[in-house]
Amino acid sequence: MAITTSQQAQAGLAQARQHINELDQQIAALLAERFETVDEIARLKKAAQVPVKNQAREAQVLDQVADAIGSDQLAPHARKIFVTIMAESRAYQNQKINATTSEEN
Ligand SMILES: C=C(O[C@@H]1C=C(C(=O)O)C=C[C@H]1O)C(=O)O
């Protein structure tokens, strides 16, 4: 195995962080798209008078994500991230629903 000098390690670190920056841009764009879709769901739930929280659906999302990550080691980390994403999704929906309700009154 080749020896990695401190200088090579520093260069590798900078390059890996650049890659992380690019991935974070993509993740942020996908999160924005997810929140846009959640906004539409909030509108439909309000019209259908359906509660924001759906435990069965959240369990399904977590199972799908754990499956999609394709690694038993990464699955629990992905699950935790999506627990937070869905908590924020509910907070966003409640904010939207309350805002539209107070606008109507
Ligand atoms: C978006 C929804 O509302 C809530 C948030 C979810 C999500 O962010 O994936 C899933 C279930 C609900 O608790 C939904 O019902 O689909």
PDB file of N, CA and C and ligand atoms in Angstrom:
ATOM      1  N   MET A   1       0.845  -1.203   0.000  1.00  0.00           N
ATOM      2  CA  MET A   1       0.000   0.000   0.000  1.00  0.00           C
ATOM      3  C   MET A   1       0.882   1.255   0.000  1.00  0.00           C
ATOM      4  N   ALA A   2       0.504   2.244  -0.815  1.00  0.00           N
ATOM      5  CA  ALA A   2       1.312   3.471  -0.919  1.00  0.00           C
ATOM      6  C   ALA A   2       1.240   4.261   0.383  1.00  0.00           C
ATOM      7  N   ILE A   3       2.322   4.922   0.727  1.00  0.00           N
ATOM      8  CA  ILE A   3       2.353   5.768   1.934  1.00  0.00           C
ATOM      9  C   ILE A   3       1.702   7.112   1.592  1.00  0.00           C
ATOM     10  N   THR A   4       0.782   7.577   2.439  1.00  0.00           N
ATOM     11  CA  THR A   4       0.153   8.891   2.241  1.00  0.00           C
ATOM     12  C   THR A   4       0.881   9.904   3.118  1.00  0.00           C
ATOM     13  N   THR A   5       1.480  10.906   2.481  1.00  0.00           N
ATOM     14  CA  THR A   5       2.159  11.949   3.257  1.00  0.00           C
ATOM     15  C   THR A   5       1.113  12.897   3.837  1.00  0.00           C
ATOM     16  N   SER A   6       1.531  13.693   4.799  1.00  0.00           N
ATOM     17  CA  SER A   6       0.627  14.654   5.419  1.00  0.00           C
ATOM     18  C   SER A   6       0.083  15.636   4.369  1.00  0.00           C
ATOM     19  N   GLN A   7       0.961  16.036   3.452  1.00  0.00           N
ATOM     20  CA  GLN A   7       0.553  16.980   2.393  1.00  0.00           C
ATOM     21  C   GLN A   7      -0.498  16.352   1.468  1.00  0.00           C
ATOM     22  N   GLN A   8      -0.283  15.077   1.117  1.00  0.00           N
ATOM     23  CA  GLN A   8      -1.266  14.370   0.271  1.00  0.00           C
ATOM     24  C   GLN A   8      -2.596  14.240   1.007  1.00  0.00           C
ATOM     25  N   ALA A   9      -2.511  13.950   2.311  1.00  0.00           N
ATOM     26  CA  ALA A   9      -3.738  13.804   3.108  1.00  0.00           C
ATOM     27  C   ALA A   9      -4.499  15.127   3.147  1.00  0.00           C
ATOM     28  N   GLN A  10      -3.784  16.248   3.301  1.00  0.00           N
ATOM     29  CA  GLN A  10      -4.426  17.582   3.322  1.00  0.00           C
ATOM     30  C   GLN A  10      -5.121  17.865   1.989  1.00  0.00           C
ATOM     31  N   ALA A  11      -4.446  17.523   0.894  1.00  0.00           N
ATOM     32  CA  ALA A  11      -5.028  17.749  -0.440  1.00  0.00           C
ATOM     33  C   ALA A  11      -6.261  16.870  -0.630  1.00  0.00           C
ATOM     34  N   GLY A  12      -6.174  15.617  -0.160  1.00  0.00           N
ATOM     35  CA  GLY A  12      -7.304  14.688  -0.258  1.00  0.00           C
ATOM     36  C   GLY A  12      -8.497  15.165   0.552  1.00  0.00           C
ATOM     37  N   LEU A  13      -8.197  15.726   1.734  1.00  0.00           N
ATOM     38  CA  LEU A  13      -9.253  16.257   2.613  1.00  0.00           C
ATOM     39  C   LEU A  13      -9.992  17.415   1.934  1.00  0.00           C
ATOM     40  N   ALA A  14      -9.229  18.332   1.353  1.00  0.00           N
ATOM     41  CA  ALA A  14      -9.835  19.486   0.660  1.00  0.00           C
ATOM     42  C   ALA A  14     -10.706  19.013  -0.506  1.00  0.00           C
ATOM     43  N   GLN A  15     -10.220  18.008  -1.229  1.00  0.00           N
ATOM     44  CA  GLN A  15     -10.969  17.479  -2.380  1.00  0.00           C
ATOM     45  C   GLN A  15     -12.257  16.781  -1.923  1.00  0.00           C
ATOM     46  N   ALA A  16     -12.145  16.001  -0.858  1.00  0.00           N
ATOM     47  CA  ALA A  16     -13.340  15.294  -0.339  1.00  0.00           C
ATOM     48  C   ALA A  16     -14.371  16.301   0.161  1.00  0.00           C
ATOM     49  N   ARG A  17     -13.890  17.400   0.800  1.00  0.00           N
ATOM     50  CA  ARG A  17     -14.835  18.425   1.293  1.00  0.00           C
ATOM     51  C   ARG A  17     -15.512  19.155   0.141  1.00  0.00           C
ATOM     52  N   GLN A  18     -14.780  19.339  -0.953  1.00  0.00           N
ATOM     53  CA  GLN A  18     -15.379  19.951  -2.139  1.00  0.00           C
ATOM     54  C   GLN A  18     -16.515  19.049  -2.663  1.00  0.00           C
ATOM     55  N   HIS A  19     -16.240  17.744  -2.650  1.00  0.00           N
ATOM     56  CA  HIS A  19     -17.278  16.789  -3.082  1.00  0.00           C
ATOM     57  C   HIS A  19     -18.497  16.862  -2.155  1.00  0.00           C
ATOM     58  N   ILE A  20     -18.242  16.956  -0.837  1.00  0.00           N
ATOM     59  CA  ILE A  20     -19.348  17.094   0.135  1.00  0.00           C
ATOM     60  C   ILE A  20     -20.157  18.363  -0.165  1.00  0.00           C
ATOM     61  N   ASN A  21     -19.462  19.469  -0.485  1.00  0.00           N
ATOM     62  CA  ASN A  21     -20.167  20.722  -0.813  1.00  0.00           C
ATOM     63  C   ASN A  21     -21.107  20.528  -1.994  1.00  0.00           C
ATOM     64  N   GLU A  22     -20.618  19.816  -3.007  1.00  0.00           N
ATOM     65  CA  GLU A  22     -21.448  19.580  -4.201  1.00  0.00           C
ATOM     66  C   GLU A  22     -22.650  18.691  -3.864  1.00  0.00           C
ATOM     67  N   LEU A  23     -22.400  17.653  -3.074  1.00  0.00           N
ATOM     68  CA  LEU A  23     -23.502  16.767  -2.672  1.00  0.00           C
ATOM     69  C   LEU A  23     -24.528  17.529  -1.841  1.00  0.00           C
ATOM     70  N   ASP A  24     -24.058  18.411  -0.939  1.00  0.00           N
ATOM     71  CA  ASP A  24     -24.977  19.184  -0.093  1.00  0.00           C
ATOM     72  C   ASP A  24     -25.864  20.103  -0.927  1.00  0.00           C
ATOM     73  N   GLN A  25     -25.321  20.650  -2.009  1.00  0.00           N
ATOM     74  CA  GLN A  25     -26.128  21.479  -2.920  1.00  0.00           C
ATOM     75  C   GLN A  25     -27.261  20.643  -3.513  1.00  0.00           C
ATOM     76  N   GLN A  26     -26.931  19.412  -3.909  1.00  0.00           N
ATOM     77  CA  GLN A  26     -27.947  18.521  -4.498  1.00  0.00           C
ATOM     78  C   GLN A  26     -28.992  18.125  -3.459  1.00  0.00           C
ATOM     79  N   ILE A  27     -28.512  17.802  -2.240  1.00  0.00           N
ATOM     80  CA  ILE A  27     -29.446  17.414  -1.163  1.00  0.00           C
ATOM     81  C   ILE A  27     -30.381  18.579  -0.844  1.00  0.00           C
ATOM     82  N   ALA A  28     -29.826  19.806  -0.780  1.00  0.00           N
ATOM     83  CA  ALA A  28     -30.648  20.988  -0.472  1.00  0.00           C
ATOM     84  C   ALA A  28     -31.712  21.207  -1.544  1.00  0.00           C
ATOM     85  N   ALA A  29     -31.330  21.008  -2.819  1.00  0.00           N
ATOM     86  CA  ALA A  29     -32.301  21.180  -3.917  1.00  0.00           C
ATOM     87  C   ALA A  29     -33.405  20.124  -3.808  1.00  0.00           C
ATOM     88  N   LEU A  30     -33.030  18.897  -3.470  1.00  0.00           N
ATOM     89  CA  LEU A  30     -34.034  17.831  -3.312  1.00  0.00           C
ATOM     90  C   LEU A  30     -34.934  18.097  -2.101  1.00  0.00           C
ATOM     91  N   LEU A  31     -34.344  18.637  -1.036  1.00  0.00           N
ATOM     92  CA  LEU A  31     -35.151  18.970   0.148  1.00  0.00           C
ATOM     93  C   LEU A  31     -36.161  20.064  -0.197  1.00  0.00           C
ATOM     94  N   ALA A  32     -35.725  21.055  -0.979  1.00  0.00           N
ATOM     95  CA  ALA A  32     -36.640  22.130  -1.389  1.00  0.00           C
ATOM     96  C   ALA A  32     -37.803  21.537  -2.187  1.00  0.00           C
ATOM     97  N   GLU A  33     -37.496  20.604  -3.078  1.00  0.00           N
ATOM     98  CA  GLU A  33     -38.533  19.947  -3.889  1.00  0.00           C
ATOM     99  C   GLU A  33     -39.461  19.114  -3.002  1.00  0.00           C
ATOM    100  N   ARG A  34     -38.885  18.452  -1.976  1.00  0.00           N
ATOM    101  CA  ARG A  34     -39.709  17.653  -1.049  1.00  0.00           C
ATOM    102  C   ARG A  34     -40.667  18.578  -0.282  1.00  0.00           C
ATOM    103  N   PHE A  35     -40.133  19.729   0.196  1.00  0.00           N
ATOM    104  CA  PHE A  35     -40.987  20.670   0.939  1.00  0.00           C
ATOM    105  C   PHE A  35     -42.087  21.243   0.035  1.00  0.00           C
ATOM    106  N   GLU A  36     -41.782  21.469  -1.243  1.00  0.00           N
ATOM    107  CA  GLU A  36     -42.811  21.950  -2.174  1.00  0.00           C
ATOM    108  C   GLU A  36     -43.942  20.929  -2.290  1.00  0.00           C
ATOM    109  N   THR A  37     -43.570  19.647  -2.345  1.00  0.00           N
ATOM    110  CA  THR A  37     -44.575  18.582  -2.450  1.00  0.00           C
ATOM    111  C   THR A  37     -45.371  18.476  -1.146  1.00  0.00           C
ATOM    112  N   VAL A  38     -44.669  18.651  -0.025  1.00  0.00           N
ATOM    113  CA  VAL A  38     -45.322  18.625   1.289  1.00  0.00           C
ATOM    114  C   VAL A  38     -46.331  19.780   1.393  1.00  0.00           C
ATOM    115  N   ASP A  39     -45.995  20.904   0.806  1.00  0.00           N
ATOM    116  CA  ASP A  39     -46.888  22.056   0.786  1.00  0.00           C
ATOM    117  C   ASP A  39     -48.210  21.687   0.100  1.00  0.00           C
ATOM    118  N   GLU A  40     -48.098  21.005  -1.029  1.00  0.00           N
ATOM    119  CA  GLU A  40     -49.279  20.545  -1.772  1.00  0.00           C
ATOM    120  C   GLU A  40     -50.078  19.540  -0.920  1.00  0.00           C
ATOM    121  N   ILE A  41     -49.357  18.638  -0.247  1.00  0.00           N
ATOM    122  CA  ILE A  41     -50.032  17.659   0.628  1.00  0.00           C
ATOM    123  C   ILE A  41     -50.786  18.381   1.747  1.00  0.00           C
ATOM    124  N   ALA A  42     -50.183  19.421   2.319  1.00  0.00           N
ATOM    125  CA  ALA A  42     -50.842  20.193   3.392  1.00  0.00           C
ATOM    126  C   ALA A  42     -52.146  20.802   2.894  1.00  0.00           C
ATOM    127  N   ARG A  43     -52.098  21.335   1.671  1.00  0.00           N
ATOM    128  CA  ARG A  43     -53.289  21.947   1.071  1.00  0.00           C
ATOM    129  C   ARG A  43     -54.396  20.900   0.901  1.00  0.00           C
ATOM    130  N   LEU A  44     -54.018  19.717   0.409  1.00  0.00           N
ATOM    131  CA  LEU A  44     -54.991  18.639   0.186  1.00  0.00           C
ATOM    132  C   LEU A  44     -55.546  18.100   1.504  1.00  0.00           C
ATOM    133  N   LYS A  45     -54.675  17.998   2.513  1.00  0.00           N
ATOM    134  CA  LYS A  45     -55.132  17.498   3.824  1.00  0.00           C
ATOM    135  C   LYS A  45     -56.125  18.459   4.457  1.00  0.00           C
ATOM    136  N   LYS A  46     -55.838  19.746   4.292  1.00  0.00           N
ATOM    137  CA  LYS A  46     -56.751  20.754   4.849  1.00  0.00           C
ATOM    138  C   LYS A  46     -58.118  20.624   4.171  1.00  0.00           C
ATOM    139  N   ALA A  47     -58.108  20.484   2.842  1.00  0.00           N
ATOM    140  CA  ALA A  47     -59.359  20.353   2.086  1.00  0.00           C
ATOM    141  C   ALA A  47     -60.100  19.063   2.461  1.00  0.00           C
ATOM    142  N   ALA A  48     -59.344  17.993   2.675  1.00  0.00           N
ATOM    143  CA  ALA A  48     -59.960  16.690   2.990  1.00  0.00           C
ATOM    144  C   ALA A  48     -60.197  16.520   4.497  1.00  0.00           C
ATOM    145  N   GLN A  49     -59.758  17.503   5.280  1.00  0.00           N
ATOM    146  CA  GLN A  49     -59.856  17.463   6.752  1.00  0.00           C
ATOM    147  C   GLN A  49     -59.207  16.200   7.326  1.00  0.00           C
ATOM    148  N   VAL A  50     -58.004  15.953   6.857  1.00  0.00           N
ATOM    149  CA  VAL A  50     -57.215  14.788   7.293  1.00  0.00           C
ATOM    150  C   VAL A  50     -56.110  15.315   8.211  1.00  0.00           C
ATOM    151  N   PRO A  51     -55.806  14.604   9.326  1.00  0.00           N
ATOM    152  CA  PRO A  51     -54.734  15.090  10.211  1.00  0.00           C
ATOM    153  C   PRO A  51     -53.360  15.109   9.527  1.00  0.00           C
ATOM    154  N   VAL A  52     -52.511  16.012   9.972  1.00  0.00           N
ATOM    155  CA  VAL A  52     -51.169  16.147   9.378  1.00  0.00           C
ATOM    156  C   VAL A  52     -50.368  14.872   9.597  1.00  0.00           C
ATOM    157  N   LYS A  53     -50.374  14.359  10.818  1.00  0.00           N
ATOM    158  CA  LYS A  53     -49.526  13.201  11.116  1.00  0.00           C
ATOM    159  C   LYS A  53     -50.184  11.895  10.671  1.00  0.00           C
ATOM    160  N   ASN A  54     -49.368  11.066   9.984  1.00  0.00           N
ATOM    161  CA  ASN A  54     -49.829   9.737   9.567  1.00  0.00           C
ATOM    162  C   ASN A  54     -48.699   8.754   9.901  1.00  0.00           C
ATOM    163  N   GLN A  55     -48.859   8.119  11.052  1.00  0.00           N
ATOM    164  CA  GLN A  55     -47.803   7.237  11.593  1.00  0.00           C
ATOM    165  C   GLN A  55     -47.481   6.073  10.658  1.00  0.00           C
ATOM    166  N   ALA A  56     -48.517   5.489  10.065  1.00  0.00           N
ATOM    167  CA  ALA A  56     -48.310   4.332   9.169  1.00  0.00           C
ATOM    168  C   ALA A  56     -47.505   4.747   7.937  1.00  0.00           C
ATOM    169  N   ARG A  57     -47.837   5.906   7.379  1.00  0.00           N
ATOM    170  CA  ARG A  57     -47.106   6.419   6.213  1.00  0.00           C
ATOM    171  C   ARG A  57     -45.641   6.706   6.590  1.00  0.00           C
ATOM    172  N   GLU A  58     -45.423   7.273   7.776  1.00  0.00           N
ATOM    173  CA  GLU A  58     -44.043   7.572   8.202  1.00  0.00           C
ATOM    174  C   GLU A  58     -43.238   6.280   8.345  1.00  0.00           C
ATOM    175  N   ALA A  59     -43.860   5.239   8.877  1.00  0.00           N
ATOM    176  CA  ALA A  59     -43.170   3.944   9.018  1.00  0.00           C
ATOM    177  C   ALA A  59     -42.795   3.403   7.640  1.00  0.00           C
ATOM    178  N   GLN A  60     -43.713   3.579   6.680  1.00  0.00           N
ATOM    179  CA  GLN A  60     -43.453   3.121   5.304  1.00  0.00           C
ATOM    180  C   GLN A  60     -42.287   3.901   4.687  1.00  0.00           C
ATOM    181  N   VAL A  61     -42.273   5.233   4.879  1.00  0.00           N
ATOM    182  CA  VAL A  61     -41.172   6.062   4.339  1.00  0.00           C
ATOM    183  C   VAL A  61     -39.841   5.590   4.923  1.00  0.00           C
ATOM    184  N   LEU A  62     -39.808   5.354   6.234  1.00  0.00           N
ATOM    185  CA  LEU A  62     -38.555   4.923   6.887  1.00  0.00           C
ATOM    186  C   LEU A  62     -38.082   3.571   6.352  1.00  0.00           C
ATOM    187  N   ASP A  63     -39.002   2.649   6.152  1.00  0.00           N
ATOM    188  CA  ASP A  63     -38.634   1.326   5.604  1.00  0.00           C
ATOM    189  C   ASP A  63     -38.104   1.462   4.176  1.00  0.00           C
ATOM    190  N   GLN A  64     -38.745   2.322   3.382  1.00  0.00           N
ATOM    191  CA  GLN A  64     -38.312   2.523   1.989  1.00  0.00           C
ATOM    192  C   GLN A  64     -36.904   3.128   1.932  1.00  0.00           C
ATOM    193  N   VAL A  65     -36.663   4.090   2.813  1.00  0.00           N
ATOM    194  CA  VAL A  65     -35.353   4.754   2.847  1.00  0.00           C
ATOM    195  C   VAL A  65     -34.269   3.766   3.306  1.00  0.00           C
ATOM    196  N   ALA A  66     -34.589   2.994   4.337  1.00  0.00           N
ATOM    197  CA  ALA A  66     -33.619   2.007   4.847  1.00  0.00           C
ATOM    198  C   ALA A  66     -33.278   0.999   3.755  1.00  0.00           C
ATOM    199  N   ASP A  67     -34.256   0.633   2.963  1.00  0.00           N
ATOM    200  CA  ASP A  67     -34.058  -0.301   1.859  1.00  0.00           C
ATOM    201  C   ASP A  67     -33.225   0.356   0.743  1.00  0.00           C
ATOM    202  N   ALA A  68     -33.566   1.607   0.413  1.00  0.00           N
ATOM    203  CA  ALA A  68     -32.905   2.311  -0.698  1.00  0.00           C
ATOM    204  C   ALA A  68     -31.435   2.611  -0.406  1.00  0.00           C
ATOM    205  N   ILE A  69     -31.075   2.774   0.852  1.00  0.00           N
ATOM    206  CA  ILE A  69     -29.687   3.122   1.186  1.00  0.00           C
ATOM    207  C   ILE A  69     -28.752   1.936   0.902  1.00  0.00           C
ATOM    208  N   GLY A  70     -29.329   0.729   0.865  1.00  0.00           N
ATOM    209  CA  GLY A  70     -28.595  -0.456   0.417  1.00  0.00           C
ATOM    210  C   GLY A  70     -27.446  -0.894   1.305  1.00  0.00           C
ATOM    211  N   SER A  71     -27.479  -0.544   2.589  1.00  0.00           N
ATOM    212  CA  SER A  71     -26.414  -0.947   3.510  1.00  0.00           C
ATOM    213  C   SER A  71     -26.997  -1.067   4.917  1.00  0.00           C
ATOM    214  N   ASP A  72     -26.802  -2.228   5.539  1.00  0.00           N
ATOM    215  CA  ASP A  72     -27.315  -2.433   6.903  1.00  0.00           C
ATOM    216  C   ASP A  72     -26.645  -1.484   7.896  1.00  0.00           C
ATOM    217  N   GLN A  73     -25.393  -1.127   7.584  1.00  0.00           N
ATOM    218  CA  GLN A  73     -24.655  -0.230   8.485  1.00  0.00           C
ATOM    219  C   GLN A  73     -25.199   1.203   8.398  1.00  0.00           C
ATOM    220  N   LEU A  74     -25.577   1.630   7.180  1.00  0.00           N
ATOM    221  CA  LEU A  74     -26.060   3.003   6.985  1.00  0.00           C
ATOM    222  C   LEU A  74     -27.555   3.154   7.298  1.00  0.00           C
ATOM    223  N   ALA A  75     -28.314   2.056   7.218  1.00  0.00           N
ATOM    224  CA  ALA A  75     -29.777   2.134   7.366  1.00  0.00           C
ATOM    225  C   ALA A  75     -30.220   2.870   8.638  1.00  0.00           C
ATOM    226  N   PRO A  76     -29.659   2.559   9.841  1.00  0.00           N
ATOM    227  CA  PRO A  76     -30.128   3.289  11.032  1.00  0.00           C
ATOM    228  C   PRO A  76     -29.834   4.786  10.981  1.00  0.00           C
ATOM    229  N   HIS A  77     -28.733   5.157  10.329  1.00  0.00           N
ATOM    230  CA  HIS A  77     -28.414   6.596  10.198  1.00  0.00           C
ATOM    231  C   HIS A  77     -29.420   7.272   9.262  1.00  0.00           C
ATOM    232  N   ALA A  78     -29.726   6.612   8.146  1.00  0.00           N
ATOM    233  CA  ALA A  78     -30.701   7.162   7.200  1.00  0.00           C
ATOM    234  C   ALA A  78     -32.074   7.290   7.870  1.00  0.00           C
ATOM    235  N   ARG A  79     -32.437   6.289   8.651  1.00  0.00           N
ATOM    236  CA  ARG A  79     -33.728   6.354   9.370  1.00  0.00           C
ATOM    237  C   ARG A  79     -33.790   7.587  10.274  1.00  0.00           C
ATOM    238  N   LYS A  80     -32.703   7.821  11.037  1.00  0.00           N
ATOM    239  CA  LYS A  80     -32.684   8.977  11.959  1.00  0.00           C
ATOM    240  C   LYS A  80     -32.812  10.289  11.201  1.00  0.00           C
ATOM    241  N   ILE A  81     -32.121  10.394  10.074  1.00  0.00           N
ATOM    242  CA  ILE A  81     -32.191  11.619   9.264  1.00  0.00           C
ATOM    243  C   ILE A  81     -33.635  11.844   8.805  1.00  0.00           C
ATOM    244  N   PHE A  82     -34.300  10.772   8.373  1.00  0.00           N
ATOM    245  CA  PHE A  82     -35.667  10.924   7.867  1.00  0.00           C
ATOM    246  C   PHE A  82     -36.695  11.128   8.975  1.00  0.00           C
ATOM    247  N   VAL A  83     -36.403  10.656  10.183  1.00  0.00           N
ATOM    248  CA  VAL A  83     -37.279  10.980  11.320  1.00  0.00           C
ATOM    249  C   VAL A  83     -37.296  12.503  11.486  1.00  0.00           C
ATOM    250  N   THR A  84     -36.115  13.122  11.391  1.00  0.00           N
ATOM    251  CA  THR A  84     -36.011  14.590  11.517  1.00  0.00           C
ATOM    252  C   THR A  84     -36.661  15.289  10.324  1.00  0.00           C
ATOM    253  N   ILE A  85     -36.404  14.794   9.121  1.00  0.00           N
ATOM    254  CA  ILE A  85     -37.016  15.401   7.927  1.00  0.00           C
ATOM    255  C   ILE A  85     -38.543  15.395   8.060  1.00  0.00           C
ATOM    256  N   MET A  86     -39.107  14.266   8.525  1.00  0.00           N
ATOM    257  CA  MET A  86     -40.577  14.179   8.618  1.00  0.00           C
ATOM    258  C   MET A  86     -41.122  15.031   9.765  1.00  0.00           C
ATOM    259  N   ALA A  87     -40.356  15.180  10.850  1.00  0.00           N
ATOM    260  CA  ALA A  87     -40.795  16.077  11.933  1.00  0.00           C
ATOM    261  C   ALA A  87     -40.859  17.512  11.397  1.00  0.00           C
ATOM    262  N   GLU A  88     -39.858  17.917  10.614  1.00  0.00           N
ATOM    263  CA  GLU A  88     -39.856  19.262  10.023  1.00  0.00           C
ATOM    264  C   GLU A  88     -40.951  19.405   8.975  1.00  0.00           C
ATOM    265  N   SER A  89     -41.218  18.314   8.265  1.00  0.00           N
ATOM    266  CA  SER A  89     -42.293  18.292   7.276  1.00  0.00           C
ATOM    267  C   SER A  89     -43.645  18.563   7.948  1.00  0.00           C
ATOM    268  N   ARG A  90     -43.848  17.935   9.119  1.00  0.00           N
ATOM    269  CA  ARG A  90     -45.111  18.155   9.857  1.00  0.00           C
ATOM    270  C   ARG A  90     -45.185  19.576  10.386  1.00  0.00           C
ATOM    271  N   ALA A  91     -44.045  20.075  10.905  1.00  0.00           N
ATOM    272  CA  ALA A  91     -44.010  21.458  11.427  1.00  0.00           C
ATOM    273  C   ALA A  91     -44.348  22.446  10.304  1.00  0.00           C
ATOM    274  N   TYR A  92     -43.794  22.204   9.128  1.00  0.00           N
ATOM    275  CA  TYR A  92     -44.037  23.068   7.964  1.00  0.00           C
ATOM    276  C   TYR A  92     -45.513  23.016   7.561  1.00  0.00           C
ATOM    277  N   GLN A  93     -46.085  21.795   7.540  1.00  0.00           N
ATOM    278  CA  GLN A  93     -47.506  21.647   7.180  1.00  0.00           C
ATOM    279  C   GLN A  93     -48.399  22.392   8.170  1.00  0.00           C
ATOM    280  N   ASN A  94     -48.100  22.217   9.486  1.00  0.00           N
ATOM    281  CA  ASN A  94     -48.915  22.885  10.511  1.00  0.00           C
ATOM    282  C   ASN A  94     -48.834  24.407  10.366  1.00  0.00           C
ATOM    283  N   GLN A  95     -47.617  24.883  10.082  1.00  0.00           N
ATOM    284  CA  GLN A  95     -47.403  26.322   9.867  1.00  0.00           C
ATOM    285  C   GLN A  95     -48.246  26.813   8.689  1.00  0.00           C
ATOM    286  N   LYS A  96     -48.222  26.051   7.586  1.00  0.00           N
ATOM    287  CA  LYS A  96     -48.978  26.415   6.376  1.00  0.00           C
ATOM    288  C   LYS A  96     -50.478  26.395   6.643  1.00  0.00           C
ATOM    289  N   ILE A  97     -50.943  25.318   7.299  1.00  0.00           N
ATOM    290  CA  ILE A  97     -52.382  25.156   7.555  1.00  0.00           C
ATOM    291  C   ILE A  97     -52.874  26.264   8.479  1.00  0.00           C
ATOM    292  N   ASN A  98     -52.101  26.560   9.538  1.00  0.00           N
ATOM    293  CA  ASN A  98     -52.507  27.626  10.468  1.00  0.00           C
ATOM    294  C   ASN A  98     -52.488  28.991   9.788  1.00  0.00           C
ATOM    295  N   ALA A  99     -51.498  29.207   8.918  1.00  0.00           N
ATOM    296  CA  ALA A  99     -51.407  30.495   8.214  1.00  0.00           C
ATOM    297  C   ALA A  99     -52.603  30.687   7.293  1.00  0.00           C
ATOM    298  N   THR A 100     -52.973  29.628   6.546  1.00  0.00           N
ATOM    299  CA  THR A 100     -54.102  29.783   5.618  1.00  0.00           C
ATOM    300  C   THR A 100     -55.411  29.914   6.390  1.00  0.00           C
ATOM    301  N   THR A 101     -55.516  29.229   7.562  1.00  0.00           N
ATOM    302  CA  THR A 101     -56.742  29.322   8.365  1.00  0.00           C
ATOM    303  C   THR A 101     -56.907  30.755   8.881  1.00  0.00           C
ATOM    304  N   SER A 102     -55.807  31.361   9.404  1.00  0.00           N
ATOM    305  CA  SER A 102     -55.946  32.708   9.958  1.00  0.00           C
ATOM    306  C   SER A 102     -56.162  33.755   8.851  1.00  0.00           C
ATOM    307  N   GLU A 103     -55.662  33.462   7.633  1.00  0.00           N
ATOM    308  CA  GLU A 103     -55.914  34.381   6.509  1.00  0.00           C
ATOM    309  C   GLU A 103     -57.404  34.387   6.138  1.00  0.00           C
ATOM    310  N   GLU A 104     -58.028  33.186   6.249  1.00  0.00           N
ATOM    311  CA  GLU A 104     -59.445  33.058   5.871  1.00  0.00           C
ATOM    312  C   GLU A 104     -60.357  33.728   6.895  1.00  0.00           C
ATOM    313  N   ASN A 105     -59.920  33.773   8.167  1.00  0.00           N
ATOM    314  CA  ASN A 105     -60.784  34.309   9.233  1.00  0.00           C
ATOM    315  C   ASN A 105     -60.729  35.843   9.323  1.00  0.00           C
TER     316      ASN A 105
HETATM  317  C1  LIG B   1     -46.280  14.352   3.946  1.00  0.00           C
HETATM  318  C2  LIG B   1     -47.196  13.754   4.729  1.00  0.00           C
HETATM  319  O1  LIG B   1     -47.439  14.206   6.051  1.00  0.00           O
HETATM  320  C3  LIG B   1     -46.666  13.748   7.177  1.00  0.00           C
HETATM  321  C4  LIG B   1     -45.231  13.810   6.815  1.00  0.00           C
HETATM  322  C5  LIG B   1     -44.689  12.764   6.104  1.00  0.00           C
HETATM  323  C6  LIG B   1     -43.458  12.964   5.262  1.00  0.00           C
HETATM  324  O2  LIG B   1     -42.843  14.038   5.362  1.00  0.00           O
HETATM  325  O3  LIG B   1     -43.102  12.057   4.488  1.00  0.00           O
HETATM  326  C7  LIG B   1     -45.328  11.500   6.136  1.00  0.00           C
HETATM  327  C8  LIG B   1     -46.487  11.295   6.832  1.00  0.00           C
HETATM  328  C9  LIG B   1     -47.149  12.363   7.609  1.00  0.00           C
HETATM  329  O4  LIG B   1     -46.936  12.165   8.990  1.00  0.00           O
HETATM  330  C10 LIG B   1     -48.034  12.638   4.260  1.00  0.00           C
HETATM  331  O5  LIG B   1     -49.033  12.322   4.920  1.00  0.00           O
HETATM  332  O6  LIG B   1     -47.720  12.052   3.206  1.00  0.00           O
END
